[in-house]
Each structure stands twice: as structure tokens, then as C-alpha cells.
mmCIF file of C-alpha atoms in Angstrom:
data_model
loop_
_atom_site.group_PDB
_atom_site.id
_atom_site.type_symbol
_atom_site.label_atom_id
_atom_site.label_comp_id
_atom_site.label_asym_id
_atom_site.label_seq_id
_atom_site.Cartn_x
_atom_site.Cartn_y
_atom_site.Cartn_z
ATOM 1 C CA UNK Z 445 1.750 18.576 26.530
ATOM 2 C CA UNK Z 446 3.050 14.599 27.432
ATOM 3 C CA UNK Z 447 -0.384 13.702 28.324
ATOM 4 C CA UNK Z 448 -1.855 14.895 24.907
ATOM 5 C CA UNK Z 449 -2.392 12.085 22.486
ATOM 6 C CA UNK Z 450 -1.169 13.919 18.689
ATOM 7 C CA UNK Z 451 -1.738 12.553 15.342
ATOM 8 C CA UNK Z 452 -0.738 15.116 12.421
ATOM 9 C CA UNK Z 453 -1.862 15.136 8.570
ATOM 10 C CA UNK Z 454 0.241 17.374 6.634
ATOM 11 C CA UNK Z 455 -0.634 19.093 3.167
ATOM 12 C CA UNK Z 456 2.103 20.567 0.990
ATOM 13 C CA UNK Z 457 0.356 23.463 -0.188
ATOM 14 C CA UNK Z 458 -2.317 24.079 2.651
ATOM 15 C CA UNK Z 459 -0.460 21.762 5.611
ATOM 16 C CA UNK Z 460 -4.152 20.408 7.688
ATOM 17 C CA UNK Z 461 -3.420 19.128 11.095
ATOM 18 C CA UNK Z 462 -5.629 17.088 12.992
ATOM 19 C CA UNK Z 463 -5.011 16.585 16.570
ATOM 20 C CA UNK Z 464 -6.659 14.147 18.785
ATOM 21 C CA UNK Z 465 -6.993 16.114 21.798
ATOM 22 C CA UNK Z 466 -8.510 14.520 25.473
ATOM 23 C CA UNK Z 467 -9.006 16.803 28.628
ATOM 24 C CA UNK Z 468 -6.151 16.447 31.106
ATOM 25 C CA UNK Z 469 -8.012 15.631 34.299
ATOM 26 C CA UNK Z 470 -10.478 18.164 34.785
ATOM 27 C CA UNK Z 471 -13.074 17.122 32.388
ATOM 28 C CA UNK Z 472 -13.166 20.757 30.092
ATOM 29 C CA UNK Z 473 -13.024 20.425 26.402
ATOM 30 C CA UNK Z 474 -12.264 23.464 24.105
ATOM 31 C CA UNK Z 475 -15.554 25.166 25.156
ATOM 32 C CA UNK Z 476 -14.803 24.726 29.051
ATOM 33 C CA UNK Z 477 -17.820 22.938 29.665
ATOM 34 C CA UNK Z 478 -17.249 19.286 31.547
ATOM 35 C CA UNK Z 479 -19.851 16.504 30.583
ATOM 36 C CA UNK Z 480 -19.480 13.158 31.477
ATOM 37 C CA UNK Z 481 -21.453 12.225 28.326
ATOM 38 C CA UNK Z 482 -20.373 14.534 25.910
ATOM 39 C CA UNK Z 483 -17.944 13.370 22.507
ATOM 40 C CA UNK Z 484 -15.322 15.987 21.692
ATOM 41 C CA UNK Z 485 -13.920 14.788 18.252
ATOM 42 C CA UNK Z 486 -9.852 15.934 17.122
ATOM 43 C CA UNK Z 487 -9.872 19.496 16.391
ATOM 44 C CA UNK Z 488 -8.347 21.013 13.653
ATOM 45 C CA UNK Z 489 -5.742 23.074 13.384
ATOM 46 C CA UNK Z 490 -4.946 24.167 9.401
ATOM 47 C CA UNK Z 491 -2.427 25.816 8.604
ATOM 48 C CA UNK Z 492 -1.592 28.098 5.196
ATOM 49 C CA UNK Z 493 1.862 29.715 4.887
ATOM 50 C CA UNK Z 494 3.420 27.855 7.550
ATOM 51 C CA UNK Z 495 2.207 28.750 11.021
ATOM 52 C CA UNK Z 496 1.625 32.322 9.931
ATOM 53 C CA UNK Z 497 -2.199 31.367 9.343
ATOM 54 C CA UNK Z 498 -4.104 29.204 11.420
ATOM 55 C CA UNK Z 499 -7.814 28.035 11.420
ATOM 56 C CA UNK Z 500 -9.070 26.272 15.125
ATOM 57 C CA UNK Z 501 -12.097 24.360 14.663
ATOM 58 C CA UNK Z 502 -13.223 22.514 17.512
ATOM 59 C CA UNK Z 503 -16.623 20.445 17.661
ATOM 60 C CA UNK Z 504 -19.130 19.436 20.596
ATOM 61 C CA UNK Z 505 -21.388 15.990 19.393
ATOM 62 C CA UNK Z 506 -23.997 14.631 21.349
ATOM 63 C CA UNK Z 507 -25.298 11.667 20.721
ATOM 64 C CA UNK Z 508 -23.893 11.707 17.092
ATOM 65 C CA UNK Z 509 -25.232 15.112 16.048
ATOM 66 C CA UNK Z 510 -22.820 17.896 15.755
ATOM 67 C CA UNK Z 511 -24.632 20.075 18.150
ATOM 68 C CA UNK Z 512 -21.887 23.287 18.436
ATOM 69 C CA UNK Z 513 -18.945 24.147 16.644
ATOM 70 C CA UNK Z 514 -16.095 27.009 17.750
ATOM 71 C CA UNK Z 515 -14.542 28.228 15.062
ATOM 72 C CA UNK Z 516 -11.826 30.434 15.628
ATOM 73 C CA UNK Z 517 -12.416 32.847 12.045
ATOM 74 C CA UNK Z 518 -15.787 33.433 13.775
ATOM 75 C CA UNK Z 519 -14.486 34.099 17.270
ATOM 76 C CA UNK Z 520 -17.174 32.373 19.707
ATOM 77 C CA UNK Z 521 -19.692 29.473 19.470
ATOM 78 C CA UNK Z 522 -21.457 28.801 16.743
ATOM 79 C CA UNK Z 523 -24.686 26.844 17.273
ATOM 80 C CA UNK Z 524 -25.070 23.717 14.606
ATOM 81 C CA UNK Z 525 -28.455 22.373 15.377
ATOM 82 C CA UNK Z 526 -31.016 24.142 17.612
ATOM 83 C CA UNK Z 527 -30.516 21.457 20.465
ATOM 84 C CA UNK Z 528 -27.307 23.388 20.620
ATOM 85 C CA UNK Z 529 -28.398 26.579 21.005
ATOM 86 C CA UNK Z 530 -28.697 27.113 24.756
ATOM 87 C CA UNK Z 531 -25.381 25.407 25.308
ATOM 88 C CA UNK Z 532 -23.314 28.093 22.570
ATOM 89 C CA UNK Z 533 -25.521 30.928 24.159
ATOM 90 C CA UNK Z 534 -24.060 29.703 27.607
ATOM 91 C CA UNK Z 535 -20.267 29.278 26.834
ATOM 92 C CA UNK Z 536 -20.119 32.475 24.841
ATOM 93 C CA UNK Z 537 -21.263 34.249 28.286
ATOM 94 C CA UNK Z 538 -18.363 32.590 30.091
ATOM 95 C CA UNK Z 539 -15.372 35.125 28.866
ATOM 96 C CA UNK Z 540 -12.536 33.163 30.453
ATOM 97 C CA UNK Z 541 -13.495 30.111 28.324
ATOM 98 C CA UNK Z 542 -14.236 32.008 25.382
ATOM 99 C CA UNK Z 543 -10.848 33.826 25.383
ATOM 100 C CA UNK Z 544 -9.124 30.242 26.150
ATOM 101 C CA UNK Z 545 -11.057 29.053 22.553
ATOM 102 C CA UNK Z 546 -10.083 31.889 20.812
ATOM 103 C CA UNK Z 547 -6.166 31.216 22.158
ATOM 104 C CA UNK Z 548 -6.255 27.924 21.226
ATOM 105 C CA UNK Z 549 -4.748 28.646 17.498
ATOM 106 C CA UNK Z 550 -1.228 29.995 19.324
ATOM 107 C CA UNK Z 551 -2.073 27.598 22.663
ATOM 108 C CA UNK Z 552 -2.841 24.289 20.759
ATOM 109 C CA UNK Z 553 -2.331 24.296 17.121
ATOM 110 C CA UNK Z 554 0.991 26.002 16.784
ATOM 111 C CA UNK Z 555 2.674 24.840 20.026
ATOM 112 C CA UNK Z 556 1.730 21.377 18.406
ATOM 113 C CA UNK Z 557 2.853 21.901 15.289
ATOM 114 C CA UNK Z 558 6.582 22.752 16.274
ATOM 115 C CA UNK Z 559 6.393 19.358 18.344
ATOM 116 C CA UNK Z 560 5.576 18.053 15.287
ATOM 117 C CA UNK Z 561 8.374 19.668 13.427
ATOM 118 C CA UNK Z 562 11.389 18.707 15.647
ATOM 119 C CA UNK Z 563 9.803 15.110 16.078
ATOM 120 C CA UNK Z 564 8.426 13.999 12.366
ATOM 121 C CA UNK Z 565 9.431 16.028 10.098
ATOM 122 C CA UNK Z 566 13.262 16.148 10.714
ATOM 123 C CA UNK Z 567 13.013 12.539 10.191
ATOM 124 C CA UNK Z 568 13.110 12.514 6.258
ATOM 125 C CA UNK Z 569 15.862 9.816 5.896
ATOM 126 C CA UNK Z 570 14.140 7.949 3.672
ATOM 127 C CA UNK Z 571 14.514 3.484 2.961
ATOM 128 C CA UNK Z 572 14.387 3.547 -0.693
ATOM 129 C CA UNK Z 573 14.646 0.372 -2.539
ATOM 130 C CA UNK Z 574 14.388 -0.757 -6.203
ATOM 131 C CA UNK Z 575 13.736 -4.623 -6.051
ATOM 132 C CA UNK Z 576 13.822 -6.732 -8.889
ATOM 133 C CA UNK Z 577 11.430 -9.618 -9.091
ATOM 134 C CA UNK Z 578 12.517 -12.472 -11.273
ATOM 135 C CA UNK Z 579 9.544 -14.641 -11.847
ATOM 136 C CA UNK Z 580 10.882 -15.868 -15.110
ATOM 137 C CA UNK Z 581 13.910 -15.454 -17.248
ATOM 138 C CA UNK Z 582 14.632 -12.893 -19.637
ATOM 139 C CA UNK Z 583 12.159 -12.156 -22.216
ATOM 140 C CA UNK Z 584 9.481 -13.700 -19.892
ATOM 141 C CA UNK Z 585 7.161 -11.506 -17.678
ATOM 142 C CA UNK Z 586 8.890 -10.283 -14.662
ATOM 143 C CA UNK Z 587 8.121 -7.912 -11.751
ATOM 144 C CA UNK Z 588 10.069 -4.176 -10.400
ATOM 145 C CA UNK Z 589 9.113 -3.154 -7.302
ATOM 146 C CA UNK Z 590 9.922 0.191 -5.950
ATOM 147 C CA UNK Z 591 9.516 0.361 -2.407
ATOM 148 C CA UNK Z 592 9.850 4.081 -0.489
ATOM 149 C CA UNK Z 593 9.341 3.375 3.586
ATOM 150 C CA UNK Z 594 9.755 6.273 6.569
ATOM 151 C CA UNK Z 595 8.892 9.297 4.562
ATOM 152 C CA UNK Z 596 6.753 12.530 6.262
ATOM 153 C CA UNK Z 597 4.694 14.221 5.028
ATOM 154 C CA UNK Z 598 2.713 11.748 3.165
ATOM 155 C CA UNK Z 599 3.340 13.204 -0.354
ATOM 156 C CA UNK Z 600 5.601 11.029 -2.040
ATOM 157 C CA UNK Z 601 5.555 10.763 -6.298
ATOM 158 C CA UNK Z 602 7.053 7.241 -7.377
ATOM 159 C CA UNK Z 603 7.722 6.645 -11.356
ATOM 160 C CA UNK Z 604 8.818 3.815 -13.106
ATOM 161 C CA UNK Z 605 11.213 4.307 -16.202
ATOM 162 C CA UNK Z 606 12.174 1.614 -18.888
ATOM 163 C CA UNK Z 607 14.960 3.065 -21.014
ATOM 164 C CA UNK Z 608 14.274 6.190 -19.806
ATOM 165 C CA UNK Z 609 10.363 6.345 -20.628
ATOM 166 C CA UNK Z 610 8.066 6.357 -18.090
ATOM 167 C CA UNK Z 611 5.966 3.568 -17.896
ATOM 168 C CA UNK Z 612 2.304 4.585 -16.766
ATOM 169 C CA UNK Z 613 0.094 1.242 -18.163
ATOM 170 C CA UNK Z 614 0.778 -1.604 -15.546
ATOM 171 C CA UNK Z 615 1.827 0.083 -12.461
ATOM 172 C CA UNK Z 616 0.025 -1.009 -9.632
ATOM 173 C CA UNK Z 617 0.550 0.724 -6.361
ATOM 174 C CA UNK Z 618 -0.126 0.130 -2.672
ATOM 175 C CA UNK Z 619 -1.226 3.692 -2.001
ATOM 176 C CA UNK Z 620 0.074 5.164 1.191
ATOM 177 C CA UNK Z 621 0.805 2.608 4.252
ATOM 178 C CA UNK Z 622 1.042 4.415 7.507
ATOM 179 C CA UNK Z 623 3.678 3.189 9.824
ATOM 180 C CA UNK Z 624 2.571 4.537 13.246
ATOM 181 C CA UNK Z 625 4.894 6.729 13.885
ATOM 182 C CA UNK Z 626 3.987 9.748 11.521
ATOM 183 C CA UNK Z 627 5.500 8.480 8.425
ATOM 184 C CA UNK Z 628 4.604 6.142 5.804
ATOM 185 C CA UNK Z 629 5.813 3.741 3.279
ATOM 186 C CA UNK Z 630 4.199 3.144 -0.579
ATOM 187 C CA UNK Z 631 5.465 0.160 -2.516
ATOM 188 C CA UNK Z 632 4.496 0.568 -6.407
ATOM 189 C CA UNK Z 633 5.007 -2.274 -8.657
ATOM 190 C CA UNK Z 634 4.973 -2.694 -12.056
ATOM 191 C CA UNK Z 635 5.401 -5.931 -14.394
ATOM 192 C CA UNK Z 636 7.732 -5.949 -17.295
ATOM 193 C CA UNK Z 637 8.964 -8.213 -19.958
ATOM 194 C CA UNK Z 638 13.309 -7.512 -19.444
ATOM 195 C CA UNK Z 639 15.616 -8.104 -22.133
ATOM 196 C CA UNK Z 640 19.376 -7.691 -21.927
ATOM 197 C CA UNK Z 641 20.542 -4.083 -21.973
ATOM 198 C CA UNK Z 642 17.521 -2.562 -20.421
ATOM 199 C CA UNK Z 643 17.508 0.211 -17.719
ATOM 200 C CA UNK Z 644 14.909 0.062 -15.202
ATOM 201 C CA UNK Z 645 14.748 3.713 -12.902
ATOM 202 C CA UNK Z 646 12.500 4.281 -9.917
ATOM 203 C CA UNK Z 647 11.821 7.951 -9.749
ATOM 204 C CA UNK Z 648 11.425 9.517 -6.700
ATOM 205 C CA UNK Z 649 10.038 12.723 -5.404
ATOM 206 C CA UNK Z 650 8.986 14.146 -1.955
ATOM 207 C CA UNK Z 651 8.720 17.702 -0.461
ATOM 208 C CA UNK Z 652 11.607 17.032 1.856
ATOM 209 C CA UNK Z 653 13.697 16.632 -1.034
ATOM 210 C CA UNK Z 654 14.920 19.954 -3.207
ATOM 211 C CA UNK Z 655 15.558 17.433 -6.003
ATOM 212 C CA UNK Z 656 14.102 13.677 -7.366
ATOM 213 C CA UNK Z 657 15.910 10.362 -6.342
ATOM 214 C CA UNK Z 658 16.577 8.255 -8.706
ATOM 215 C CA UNK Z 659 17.622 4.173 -8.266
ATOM 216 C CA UNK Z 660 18.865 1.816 -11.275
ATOM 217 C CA UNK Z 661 18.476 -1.375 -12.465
ATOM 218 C CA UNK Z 662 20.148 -2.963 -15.365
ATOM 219 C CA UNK Z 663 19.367 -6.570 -17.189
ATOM 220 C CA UNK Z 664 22.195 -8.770 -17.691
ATOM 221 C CA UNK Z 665 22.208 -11.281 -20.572
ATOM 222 C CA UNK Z 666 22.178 -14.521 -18.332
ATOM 223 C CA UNK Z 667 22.411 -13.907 -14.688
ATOM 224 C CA UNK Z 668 23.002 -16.829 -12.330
ATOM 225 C CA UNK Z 669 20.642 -19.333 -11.060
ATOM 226 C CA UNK Z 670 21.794 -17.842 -7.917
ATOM 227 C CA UNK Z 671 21.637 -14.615 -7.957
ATOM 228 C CA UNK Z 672 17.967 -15.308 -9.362
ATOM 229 C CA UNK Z 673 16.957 -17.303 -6.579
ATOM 230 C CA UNK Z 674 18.675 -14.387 -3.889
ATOM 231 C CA UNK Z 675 16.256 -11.697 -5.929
ATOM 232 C CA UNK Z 676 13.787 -13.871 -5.666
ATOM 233 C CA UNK Z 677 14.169 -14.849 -2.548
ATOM 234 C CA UNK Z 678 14.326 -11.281 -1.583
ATOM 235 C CA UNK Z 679 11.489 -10.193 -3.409
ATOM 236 C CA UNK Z 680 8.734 -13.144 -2.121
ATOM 237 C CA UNK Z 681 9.466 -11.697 1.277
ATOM 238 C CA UNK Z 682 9.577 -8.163 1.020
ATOM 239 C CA UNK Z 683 5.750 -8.848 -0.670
ATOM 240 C CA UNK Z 684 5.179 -11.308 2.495
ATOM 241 C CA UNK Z 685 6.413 -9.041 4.914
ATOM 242 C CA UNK Z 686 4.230 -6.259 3.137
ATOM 243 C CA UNK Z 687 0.996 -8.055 2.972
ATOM 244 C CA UNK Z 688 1.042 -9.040 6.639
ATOM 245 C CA UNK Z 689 1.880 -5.241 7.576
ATOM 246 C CA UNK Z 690 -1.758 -4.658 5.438
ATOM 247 C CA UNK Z 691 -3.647 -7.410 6.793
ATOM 248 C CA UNK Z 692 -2.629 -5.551 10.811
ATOM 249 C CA UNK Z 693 -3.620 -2.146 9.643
ATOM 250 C CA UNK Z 694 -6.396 -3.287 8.081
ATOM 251 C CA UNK Z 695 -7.373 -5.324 11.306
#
């Protein structure tokens, strides 16, 4: 289990796990076949009503073409293209292999999963952040920011709120930024025109939570030149600090 490389992807109705999965040392992949040429991509492992129902689906490719496929509804080999035909005939004849495939939902996927429960998912302390971008004085066109960082699974609803209506026309959003470590952070941002007495609410839901999180912010008629600048200040380099985190992924 410590040598196996996971990565998870978790649905909230129908949770889909995908595993990248290498041999440990002796060279068999899910079919028990060893090839020193061979490309076994992640299996996946979904899951529907927790761990109650699982679906295995492992692949063989050659060469780019998907040449065999176990699927574990099916119970043995299934043979994709007819290059792969000889190669399912031969691994459904080997019954110690066949019987580790069809395993490999309670073996692999749900042993996995747990190590994903006790490692990711009990980590739902979320950093949740309403920033306030001054880029002009009242009255003038401004920005809110909402930033939500270390939440898993990656199913996170963020609304903006001006005097308690949702605004929906001007909200731009990051879309989901993974952080490496099985949990993510989304930054939505939406541009406003303040004037003194309005509310500002970032709205916040996630399946972790069993209700929405809500964060204030409230105009004041004149605020300080320095408690613009500290916003402001604040705001350039969360945005700075943000965009350099994209441009790293993205590389």
C-alpha cells in the first residue's frame, strides 16, 4: 500500500475514484500478465452508495489502442480490438489471475478508498476569505473576491450577495485549482460599484458542510487612506500569489 502512487476524484452523488496504480516489483498489472512494453492506465474504482457498490475497470493499451479491458460487472477479460483477443482468451484461462481481477473491487478500490477517507476527507477545515478590493473610492468600480482554499471533495458552490440579492451578471470565477494534496481552492470574483451602507455576503456551500457559510462585508462612508491601501495591498497579492500558483499548474 506505501509504494502505490493514489490520486482520488470524488463525486457527491456517484463518488468516481481514479487511482494511478504501478506494479510493485514484479512487473503484473491487474490481468497478471508482465510486459516490459505494455501501458496500464489508472483504473477505476466508482463507487455508488458509499463503498456498498463498486465498479473495477482496469485497461491494457498497446501502443495507444485500448487492446483489453477487465471489467469487474462482466467478471473476466473483455477483448476491445481483435489484436486483443488472444491475450483476454489467455488471462481468462489463468484462474489465479482472474480471481485476483475480480478481487480487486474489495482488494484495491475499497481498501483505497478508506485511505482516502482518514487522509483527505477528514481534512475539511476550510481557509475561507472575503477580500475586498478597493480599486477606487466609493461609488467608483471596485472588486470582492471570495476566496475558498483546502476543501475535499471538489464540490464547492460560492455566491455573491449585494444587500442580500445574489449577484449572478459579473462574477468571474477561477474554476477549481488543485492544490496537490487532494484538495482544492476556487477564488470567484466579482466587480461592484459600493456605496455606503451596502452588505456584501460570500455564500458558501460544500458537502462536508450540513449547512452554508456565510462571510460579510460592509461599506463605510469614508474609510481611511490607510486602511484602503492595507485592502489593497492585501488584495494585489492574494491575485499575485494566485496567478503564479496558475501559471505552475499550468506549466
Amino acid at each position: 500500500m506505501g509504494q502505490i502512487p493514489v490520486q482520488f476524484t470524488l463525486e457527491d452523488v456517484q463518488e468516481s475514484v481514479e487511482a494511478k496504480w504501478r506494479p510493485n516489483g514484479s512487473g503484473a498489472g491487474w490481468g497478471g500478465v508482465s510486459s516490459a512494453q505494455h501501458v496500464l492506465p489508472p483504473p477505476l474504482c466508482h463507487f455508488s452508495n458509499s463503498t456498498r457498490q463498486v465498479h473495477f475497470l482496469g485497461r491494457y493499451i498497446y501502443n495507444r489502442e485500448e487492446l483489453v479491458r477487465f471489467d469487474s460487472h462482466v467478471g473476466e477479460d473483455l477483448a476491445v480490438s481483435e489484436l486483443g483477443r488472444p491475450a483476454a482468451e489467455l488471462w481468462n484461462r489463468q484462474k489465479d489471475a482472474l480471481e485476483r481481477a475480480r478481487a480487486a473491487g474489495h482488494t484495491f478500490c475499497r481498501i483505497n478508498y478508506k485511505f482516502l477517507e482518514s487522509s483527505a476527507v477528514r481534512r475539511r477545515g476550510l481557509n475561507f476569505q472575503l477580500l475586498f478590493c478597493f480599486l477606487s473610492p466609493l461609488w467608483h468600480h471596485s472588486l470582492l473576491v471570495c476566496s475558498v482554499n483546502g476543501f475535499c471533495p471538489g464540490h464547492t458552490e460560492v455566491r455573491c450577495f449585494q444587500n442580500g440579492q445574489e449577484e449572478e451578471a459579473g462574477v468571474v470565477s477561477t474554476g477549481l485549482i488543485p492544490n496537490g494534496d487532494w484538495t482544492f481552492q476556487l477564488m470567484v470574483m466579482l466587480e461592484i460599484v459600493p456605496q455606503s451602507g451596502d452588505v456584501y455576503t460570500c455564500h458558501v456551500e460544500h458537502p462536508s458542510w450540513t449547512s452554508p457559510v456565510a462571510v460579510e462585508w460592509r461599506t463605510q462612508y469614508e474609510p481611511s487612506q490607510g486602511k484602503m491601501l492595507s485592502r489593497l495591498g492585501a488584495c494585489v497579492m492574494g491575485l499575485l500569489f494566485l496567478g503564479v500558483g496558475l501559471l505552475l499548474i499550468r506549466n
